CSV table of C-alpha atoms in Angstrom, one decimal:
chain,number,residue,atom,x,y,z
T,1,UNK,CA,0.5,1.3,20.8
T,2,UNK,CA,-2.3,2.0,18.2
T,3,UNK,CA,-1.6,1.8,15.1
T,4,UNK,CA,-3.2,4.8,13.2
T,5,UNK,CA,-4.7,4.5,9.1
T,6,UNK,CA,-6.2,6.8,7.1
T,7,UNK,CA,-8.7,5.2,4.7
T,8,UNK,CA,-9.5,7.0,1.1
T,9,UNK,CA,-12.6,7.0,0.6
T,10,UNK,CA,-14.6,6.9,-2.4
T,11,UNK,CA,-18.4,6.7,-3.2
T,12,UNK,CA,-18.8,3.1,-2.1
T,13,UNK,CA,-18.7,3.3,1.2
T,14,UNK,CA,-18.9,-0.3,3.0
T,15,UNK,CA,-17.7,-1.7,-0.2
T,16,UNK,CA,-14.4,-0.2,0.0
T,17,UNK,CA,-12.0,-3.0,-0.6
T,18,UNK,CA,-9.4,-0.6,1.5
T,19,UNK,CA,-11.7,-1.3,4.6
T,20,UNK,CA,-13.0,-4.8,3.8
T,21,UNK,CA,-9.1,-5.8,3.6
T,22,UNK,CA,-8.4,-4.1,7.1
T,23,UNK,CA,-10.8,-5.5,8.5
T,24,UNK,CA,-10.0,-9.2,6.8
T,25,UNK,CA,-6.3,-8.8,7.8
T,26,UNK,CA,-6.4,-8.0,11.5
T,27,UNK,CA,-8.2,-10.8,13.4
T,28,UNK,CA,-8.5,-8.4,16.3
T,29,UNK,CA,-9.0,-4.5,15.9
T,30,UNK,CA,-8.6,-3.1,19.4
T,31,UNK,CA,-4.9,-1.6,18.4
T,32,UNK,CA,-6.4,-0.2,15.1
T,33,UNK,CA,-7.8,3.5,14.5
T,34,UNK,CA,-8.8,5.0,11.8
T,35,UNK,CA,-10.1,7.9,10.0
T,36,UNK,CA,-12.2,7.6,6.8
T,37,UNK,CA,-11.5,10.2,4.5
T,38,UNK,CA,-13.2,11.9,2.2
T,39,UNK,CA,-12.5,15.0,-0.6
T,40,UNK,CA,-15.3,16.1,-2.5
T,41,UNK,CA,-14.3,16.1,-5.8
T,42,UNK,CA,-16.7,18.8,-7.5
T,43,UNK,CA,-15.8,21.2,-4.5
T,44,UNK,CA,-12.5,24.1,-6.1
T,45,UNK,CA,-11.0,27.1,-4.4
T,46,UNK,CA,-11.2,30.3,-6.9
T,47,UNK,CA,-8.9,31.8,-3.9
T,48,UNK,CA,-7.6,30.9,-0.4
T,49,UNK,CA,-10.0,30.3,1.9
T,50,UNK,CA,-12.6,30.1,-0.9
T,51,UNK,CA,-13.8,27.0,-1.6
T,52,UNK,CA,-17.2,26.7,-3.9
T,53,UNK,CA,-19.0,23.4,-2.6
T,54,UNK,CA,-23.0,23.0,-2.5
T,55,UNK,CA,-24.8,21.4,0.3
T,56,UNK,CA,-25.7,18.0,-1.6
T,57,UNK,CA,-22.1,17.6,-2.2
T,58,UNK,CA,-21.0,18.0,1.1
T,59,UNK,CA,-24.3,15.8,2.5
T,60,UNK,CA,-23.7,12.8,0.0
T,61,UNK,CA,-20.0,12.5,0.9
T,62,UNK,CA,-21.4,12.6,4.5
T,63,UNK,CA,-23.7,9.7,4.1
T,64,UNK,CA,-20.5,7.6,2.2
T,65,UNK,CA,-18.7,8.4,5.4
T,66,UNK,CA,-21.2,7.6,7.7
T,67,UNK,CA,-22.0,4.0,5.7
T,68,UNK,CA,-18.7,2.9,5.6
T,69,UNK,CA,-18.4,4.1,9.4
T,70,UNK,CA,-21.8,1.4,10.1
T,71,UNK,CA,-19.7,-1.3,8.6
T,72,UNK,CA,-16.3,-1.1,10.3
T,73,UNK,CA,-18.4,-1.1,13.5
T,74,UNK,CA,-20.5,-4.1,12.7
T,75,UNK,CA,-17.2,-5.6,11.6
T,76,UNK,CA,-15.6,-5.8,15.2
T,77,UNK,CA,-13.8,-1.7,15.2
T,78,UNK,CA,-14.4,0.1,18.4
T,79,UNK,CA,-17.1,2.9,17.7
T,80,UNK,CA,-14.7,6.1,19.5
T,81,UNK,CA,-11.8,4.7,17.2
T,82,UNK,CA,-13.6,5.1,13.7
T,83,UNK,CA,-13.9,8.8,12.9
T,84,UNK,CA,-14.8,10.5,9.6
T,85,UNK,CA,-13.4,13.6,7.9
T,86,UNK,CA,-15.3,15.2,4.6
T,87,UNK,CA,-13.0,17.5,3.5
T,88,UNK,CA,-13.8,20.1,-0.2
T,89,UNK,CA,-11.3,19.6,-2.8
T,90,UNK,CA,-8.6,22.0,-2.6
T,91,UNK,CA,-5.5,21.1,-4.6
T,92,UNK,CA,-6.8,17.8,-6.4
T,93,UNK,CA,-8.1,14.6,-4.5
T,94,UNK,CA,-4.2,13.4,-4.5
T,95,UNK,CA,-2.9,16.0,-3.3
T,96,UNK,CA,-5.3,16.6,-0.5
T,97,UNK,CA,-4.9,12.9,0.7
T,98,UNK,CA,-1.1,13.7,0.9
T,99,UNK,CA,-1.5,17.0,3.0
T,100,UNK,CA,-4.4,15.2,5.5
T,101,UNK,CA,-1.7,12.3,5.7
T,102,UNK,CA,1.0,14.1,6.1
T,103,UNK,CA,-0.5,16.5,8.8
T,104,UNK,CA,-2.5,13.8,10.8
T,105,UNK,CA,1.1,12.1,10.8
T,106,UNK,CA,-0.5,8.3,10.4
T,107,UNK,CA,0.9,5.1,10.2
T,108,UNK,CA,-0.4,4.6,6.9
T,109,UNK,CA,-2.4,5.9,4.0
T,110,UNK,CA,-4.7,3.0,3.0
T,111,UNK,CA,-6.1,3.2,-0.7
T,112,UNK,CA,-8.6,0.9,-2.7
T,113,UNK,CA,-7.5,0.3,-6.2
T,114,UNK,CA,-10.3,0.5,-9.1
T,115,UNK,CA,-9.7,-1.9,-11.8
T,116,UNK,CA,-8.5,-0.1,-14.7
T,117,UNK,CA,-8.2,-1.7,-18.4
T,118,UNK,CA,-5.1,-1.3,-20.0
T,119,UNK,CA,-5.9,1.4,-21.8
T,120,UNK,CA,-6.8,3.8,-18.6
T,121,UNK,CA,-3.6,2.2,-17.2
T,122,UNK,CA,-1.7,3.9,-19.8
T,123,UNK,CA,-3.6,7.2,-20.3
T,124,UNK,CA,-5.1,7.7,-17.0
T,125,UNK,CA,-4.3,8.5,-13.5
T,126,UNK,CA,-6.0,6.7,-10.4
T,127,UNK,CA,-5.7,8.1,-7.2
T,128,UNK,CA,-3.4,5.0,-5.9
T,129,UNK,CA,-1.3,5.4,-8.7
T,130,UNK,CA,-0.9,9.2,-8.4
T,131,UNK,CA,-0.3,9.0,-4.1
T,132,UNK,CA,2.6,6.7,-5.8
T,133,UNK,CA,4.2,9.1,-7.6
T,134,UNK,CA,4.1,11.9,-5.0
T,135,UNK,CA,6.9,12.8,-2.6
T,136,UNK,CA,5.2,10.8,0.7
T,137,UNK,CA,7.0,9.9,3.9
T,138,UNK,CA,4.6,7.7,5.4
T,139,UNK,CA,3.7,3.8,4.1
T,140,UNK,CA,1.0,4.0,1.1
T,141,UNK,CA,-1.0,0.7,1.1
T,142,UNK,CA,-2.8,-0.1,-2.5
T,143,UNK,CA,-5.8,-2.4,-2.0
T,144,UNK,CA,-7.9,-4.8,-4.4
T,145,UNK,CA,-10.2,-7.0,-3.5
T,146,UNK,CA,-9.6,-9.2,-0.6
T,147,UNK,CA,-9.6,-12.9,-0.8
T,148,UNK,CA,-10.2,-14.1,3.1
T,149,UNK,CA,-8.0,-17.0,2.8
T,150,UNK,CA,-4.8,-15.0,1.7
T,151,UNK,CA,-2.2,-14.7,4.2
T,152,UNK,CA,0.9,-13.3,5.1
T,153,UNK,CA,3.2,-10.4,4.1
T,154,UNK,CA,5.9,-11.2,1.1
T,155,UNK,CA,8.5,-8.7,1.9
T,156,UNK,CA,10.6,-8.0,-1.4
T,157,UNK,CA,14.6,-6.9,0.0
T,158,UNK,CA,17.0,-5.2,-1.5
T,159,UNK,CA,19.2,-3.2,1.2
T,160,UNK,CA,17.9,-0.2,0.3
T,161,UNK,CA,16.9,2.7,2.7
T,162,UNK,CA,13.4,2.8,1.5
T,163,UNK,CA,13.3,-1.4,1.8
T,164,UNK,CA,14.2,-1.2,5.3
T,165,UNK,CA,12.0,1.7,6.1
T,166,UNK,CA,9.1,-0.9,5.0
T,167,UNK,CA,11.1,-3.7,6.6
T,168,UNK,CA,10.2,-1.8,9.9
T,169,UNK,CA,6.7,-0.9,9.2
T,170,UNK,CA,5.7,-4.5,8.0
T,171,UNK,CA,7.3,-5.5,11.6
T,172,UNK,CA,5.2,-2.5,13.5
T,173,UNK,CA,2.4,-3.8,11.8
T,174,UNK,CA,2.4,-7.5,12.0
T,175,UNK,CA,3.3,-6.7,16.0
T,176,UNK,CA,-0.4,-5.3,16.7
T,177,UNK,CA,-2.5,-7.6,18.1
T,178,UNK,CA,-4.6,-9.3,15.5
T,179,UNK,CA,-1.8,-9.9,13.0
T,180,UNK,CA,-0.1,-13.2,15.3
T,181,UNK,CA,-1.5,-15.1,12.1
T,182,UNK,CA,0.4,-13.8,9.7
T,183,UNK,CA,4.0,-14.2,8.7
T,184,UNK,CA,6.9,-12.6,7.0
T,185,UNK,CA,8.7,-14.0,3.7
T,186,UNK,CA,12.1,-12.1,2.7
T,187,UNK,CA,12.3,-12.4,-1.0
T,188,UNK,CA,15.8,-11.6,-2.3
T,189,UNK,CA,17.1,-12.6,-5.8
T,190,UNK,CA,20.7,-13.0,-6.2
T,191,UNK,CA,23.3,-14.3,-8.6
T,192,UNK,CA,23.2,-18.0,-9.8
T,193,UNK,CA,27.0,-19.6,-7.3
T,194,UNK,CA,27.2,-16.9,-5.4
T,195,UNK,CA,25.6,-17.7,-2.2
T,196,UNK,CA,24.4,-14.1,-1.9
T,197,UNK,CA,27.5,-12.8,-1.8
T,198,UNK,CA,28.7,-9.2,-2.6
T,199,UNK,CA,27.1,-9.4,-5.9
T,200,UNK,CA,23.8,-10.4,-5.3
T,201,UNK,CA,21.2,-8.1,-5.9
T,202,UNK,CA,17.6,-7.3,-4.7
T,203,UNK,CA,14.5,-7.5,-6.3
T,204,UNK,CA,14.1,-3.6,-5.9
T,205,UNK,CA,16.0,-1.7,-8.9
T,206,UNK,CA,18.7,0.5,-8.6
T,207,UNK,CA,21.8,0.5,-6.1
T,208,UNK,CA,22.2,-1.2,-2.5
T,209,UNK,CA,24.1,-0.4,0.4
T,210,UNK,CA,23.8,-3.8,1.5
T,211,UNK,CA,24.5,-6.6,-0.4
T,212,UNK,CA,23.1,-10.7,-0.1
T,213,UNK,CA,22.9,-11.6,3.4
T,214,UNK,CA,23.8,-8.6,4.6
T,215,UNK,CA,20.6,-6.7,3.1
T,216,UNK,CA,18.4,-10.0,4.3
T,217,UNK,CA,20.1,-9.6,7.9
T,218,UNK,CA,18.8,-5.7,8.2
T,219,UNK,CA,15.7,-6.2,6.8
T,220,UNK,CA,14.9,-9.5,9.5
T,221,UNK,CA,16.7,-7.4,12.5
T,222,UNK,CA,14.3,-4.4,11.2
T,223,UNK,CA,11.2,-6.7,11.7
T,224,UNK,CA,12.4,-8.0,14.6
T,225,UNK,CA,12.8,-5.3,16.5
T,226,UNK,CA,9.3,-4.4,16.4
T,227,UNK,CA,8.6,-7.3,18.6
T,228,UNK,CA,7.7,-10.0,15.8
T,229,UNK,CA,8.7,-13.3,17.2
T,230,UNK,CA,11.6,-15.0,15.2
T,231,UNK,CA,9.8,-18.2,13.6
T,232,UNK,CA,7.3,-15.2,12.1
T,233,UNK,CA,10.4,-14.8,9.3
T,234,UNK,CA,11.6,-16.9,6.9
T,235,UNK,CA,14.1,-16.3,4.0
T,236,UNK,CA,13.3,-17.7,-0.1
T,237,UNK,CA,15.7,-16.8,-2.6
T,238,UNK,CA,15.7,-16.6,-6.5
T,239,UNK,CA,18.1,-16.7,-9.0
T,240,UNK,CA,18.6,-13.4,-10.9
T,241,UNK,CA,18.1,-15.4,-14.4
T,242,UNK,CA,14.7,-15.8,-12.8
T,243,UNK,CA,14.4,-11.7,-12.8
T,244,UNK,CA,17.0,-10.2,-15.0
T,245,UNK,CA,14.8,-6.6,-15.3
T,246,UNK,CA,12.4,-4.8,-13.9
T,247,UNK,CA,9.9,-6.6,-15.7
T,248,UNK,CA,11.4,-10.0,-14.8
T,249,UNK,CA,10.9,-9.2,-11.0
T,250,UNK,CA,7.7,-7.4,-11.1
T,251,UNK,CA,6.7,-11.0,-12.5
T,252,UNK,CA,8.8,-12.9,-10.2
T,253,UNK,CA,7.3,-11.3,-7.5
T,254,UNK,CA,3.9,-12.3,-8.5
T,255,UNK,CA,4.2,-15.8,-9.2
T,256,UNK,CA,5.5,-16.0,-5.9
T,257,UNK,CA,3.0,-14.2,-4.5
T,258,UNK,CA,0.3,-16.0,-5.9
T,259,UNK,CA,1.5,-19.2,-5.4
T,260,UNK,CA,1.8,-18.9,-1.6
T,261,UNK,CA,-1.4,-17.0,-1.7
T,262,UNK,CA,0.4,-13.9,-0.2
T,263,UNK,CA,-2.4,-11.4,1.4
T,264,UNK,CA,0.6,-8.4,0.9
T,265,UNK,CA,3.1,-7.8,-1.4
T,266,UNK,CA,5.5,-4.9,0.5
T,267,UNK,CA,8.2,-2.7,-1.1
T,268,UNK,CA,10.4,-0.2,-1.3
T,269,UNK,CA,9.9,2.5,-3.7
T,270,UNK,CA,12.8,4.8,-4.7
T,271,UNK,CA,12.0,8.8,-5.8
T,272,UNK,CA,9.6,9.0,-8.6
T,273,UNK,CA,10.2,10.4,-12.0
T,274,UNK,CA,7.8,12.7,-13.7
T,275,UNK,CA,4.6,10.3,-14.7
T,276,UNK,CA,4.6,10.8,-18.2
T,277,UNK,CA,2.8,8.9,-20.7
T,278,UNK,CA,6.6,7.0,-22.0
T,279,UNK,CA,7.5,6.9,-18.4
T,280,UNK,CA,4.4,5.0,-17.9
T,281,UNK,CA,4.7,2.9,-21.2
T,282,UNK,CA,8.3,1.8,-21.0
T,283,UNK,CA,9.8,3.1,-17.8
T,284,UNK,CA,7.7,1.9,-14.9
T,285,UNK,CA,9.3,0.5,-11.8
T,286,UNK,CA,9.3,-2.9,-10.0
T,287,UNK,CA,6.1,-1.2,-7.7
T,288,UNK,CA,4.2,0.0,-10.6
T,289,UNK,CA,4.3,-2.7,-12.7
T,290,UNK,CA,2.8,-4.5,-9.0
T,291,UNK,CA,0.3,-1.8,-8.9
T,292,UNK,CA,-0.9,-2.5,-12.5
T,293,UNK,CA,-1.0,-6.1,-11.6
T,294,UNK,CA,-3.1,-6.4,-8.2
T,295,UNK,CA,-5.8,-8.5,-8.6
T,296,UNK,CA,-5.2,-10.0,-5.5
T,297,UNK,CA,-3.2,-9.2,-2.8
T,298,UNK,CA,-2.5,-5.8,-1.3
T,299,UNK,CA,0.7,-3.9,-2.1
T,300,UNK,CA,2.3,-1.7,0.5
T,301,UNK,CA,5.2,1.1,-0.6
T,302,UNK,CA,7.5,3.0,1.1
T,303,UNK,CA,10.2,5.7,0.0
């Protein structure tokens, strides 16, 4: 079965870090398709059906598309499973990306994340960042840029509905051919003497209706029945005094990640509040407090 992604695409074309990591992560492509995308960002609508766009606009986000299409082929993608799509900006680049994904019904949305200083962090909006605060049902994957020796997905568990919705997709995914090298760590963080018992908790925030083993169980059987072979999966645990908050885990989570050289980080995501600029300050969430934080690996969301 082919696996389906839609790639944002900005005005960099081959030097996407979205495509460069596809292309690093899958050994072989022949189960991968995917449509770049493009919205022109100085194209508006004064009306429906009226959209105000000039020729050069339209022609330069044609020649993006078409570079970056050179360079997944010369990087081992079948020609007929590359296609391109320039689209005028209708409702705002994020939400025209939702629509597209949401329409074209893909496996996943695949963004590069531009480094941001901490001050555009707190005061700006990047598209990655905004596709995570929208109302999405399908897997958003946040990109940096790629290290070729990173490897592996570090799935974060914590019984949740969205965790095991990602828990499947990191299992559809890592079951296409070209992903036999990589393997699957369940991180879970639980209570110091209890053995992951009915009190442990995940390194996701909020309530579980699973709890220890039982959320680590769904989430392996969830990657497993994708056809991932068993001795792909294997289970490390932390003590909660190692992540008492959502800050504490959100660093947890990276020194893990970086000390096994994780190529993904992968999460649930529960519904987003508003993003205001306290919300963004003080009450971020485990995944963006991860999305501030790539530098290295790649972070894939569900809700």
């Amino acid at each position: 079965m082919e696996r389906h992604l839609l790639l944002t695409m900005g005005g960099d074309g081959g030097e996407s870090w979205n495509l460069r990591f596809v292309a690093g992560f899958f050994r072989r492509k022949e189960a991968l398709r995917l449509t770049l995308f493009y919205v022109v960002p100085d194209a508006y609508a004064s009306g429906p059906g009226e959209v105000i766009l000039s020729d050069v606009q339209m022609r330069q986000g044609l020649e993006q598309l078409a570079k970056a299409r050179r360079w997944a082929v010369e990087h081992g993608f079948a020609s007929e499973h590359v296609e391109t799509r320039a689209v005028p900006r209708q409702f705002g680049v994020v939400r025209d990306i939702v629509e597209e994904a949401h329409r074209g019904l893909y496996d996943a949305v695949v963004s590069g994340r531009r480094y941001l200083g901490w001050l555009e962090q707190t005061y700006t909006t990047s598209v990655s960042r905004g596709l995570l605060g929208e109302e999405i049902a399908f897997p958003l994957w946040v990109c940096h840029q790629p290290e070729p020796d990173l490897s592996g997905v570090l799935l974060c568990v914590d019984g949740s509905g969205e965790n095991l919705r990602m828990a499947d997709h990191v299992g559809f995914m890592l079951a296409a051919p070209g992903a036999e090298d990589h393997t699957v760590t369940l991180l879970h963080c639980r209570e110091s003497g209890n053995g992951g018992g009915q009190h442990a908790v995940g390194v996701g925030a909020g309530d579980s209706p699973f709890s220890g083993e039982d959320a680590i169980d769904a989430a392996r059987e969830a990657v497993l029945a994708n056809g991932v072979d068993e001795s792909r999966v294997r289970v490390l645990m932390l003590d909660t005094r190692a992540c008492p908050d959502r800050a504490e885990k959100a660093e947890a989570i990276l020194r893990v990640a970086e000390q096994d050289r994780f190529a993904v980080v992968a999460v649930g995501r529960r519904t987003a509040l508003p993003d205001t600029l306290m919300r963004r300050m003080f009450g971020r969430s485990v995944s963006e407090r991860l999305h501030d934080r790539v530098n290295r690996f790649s972070l894939w969301v569900s809700k």
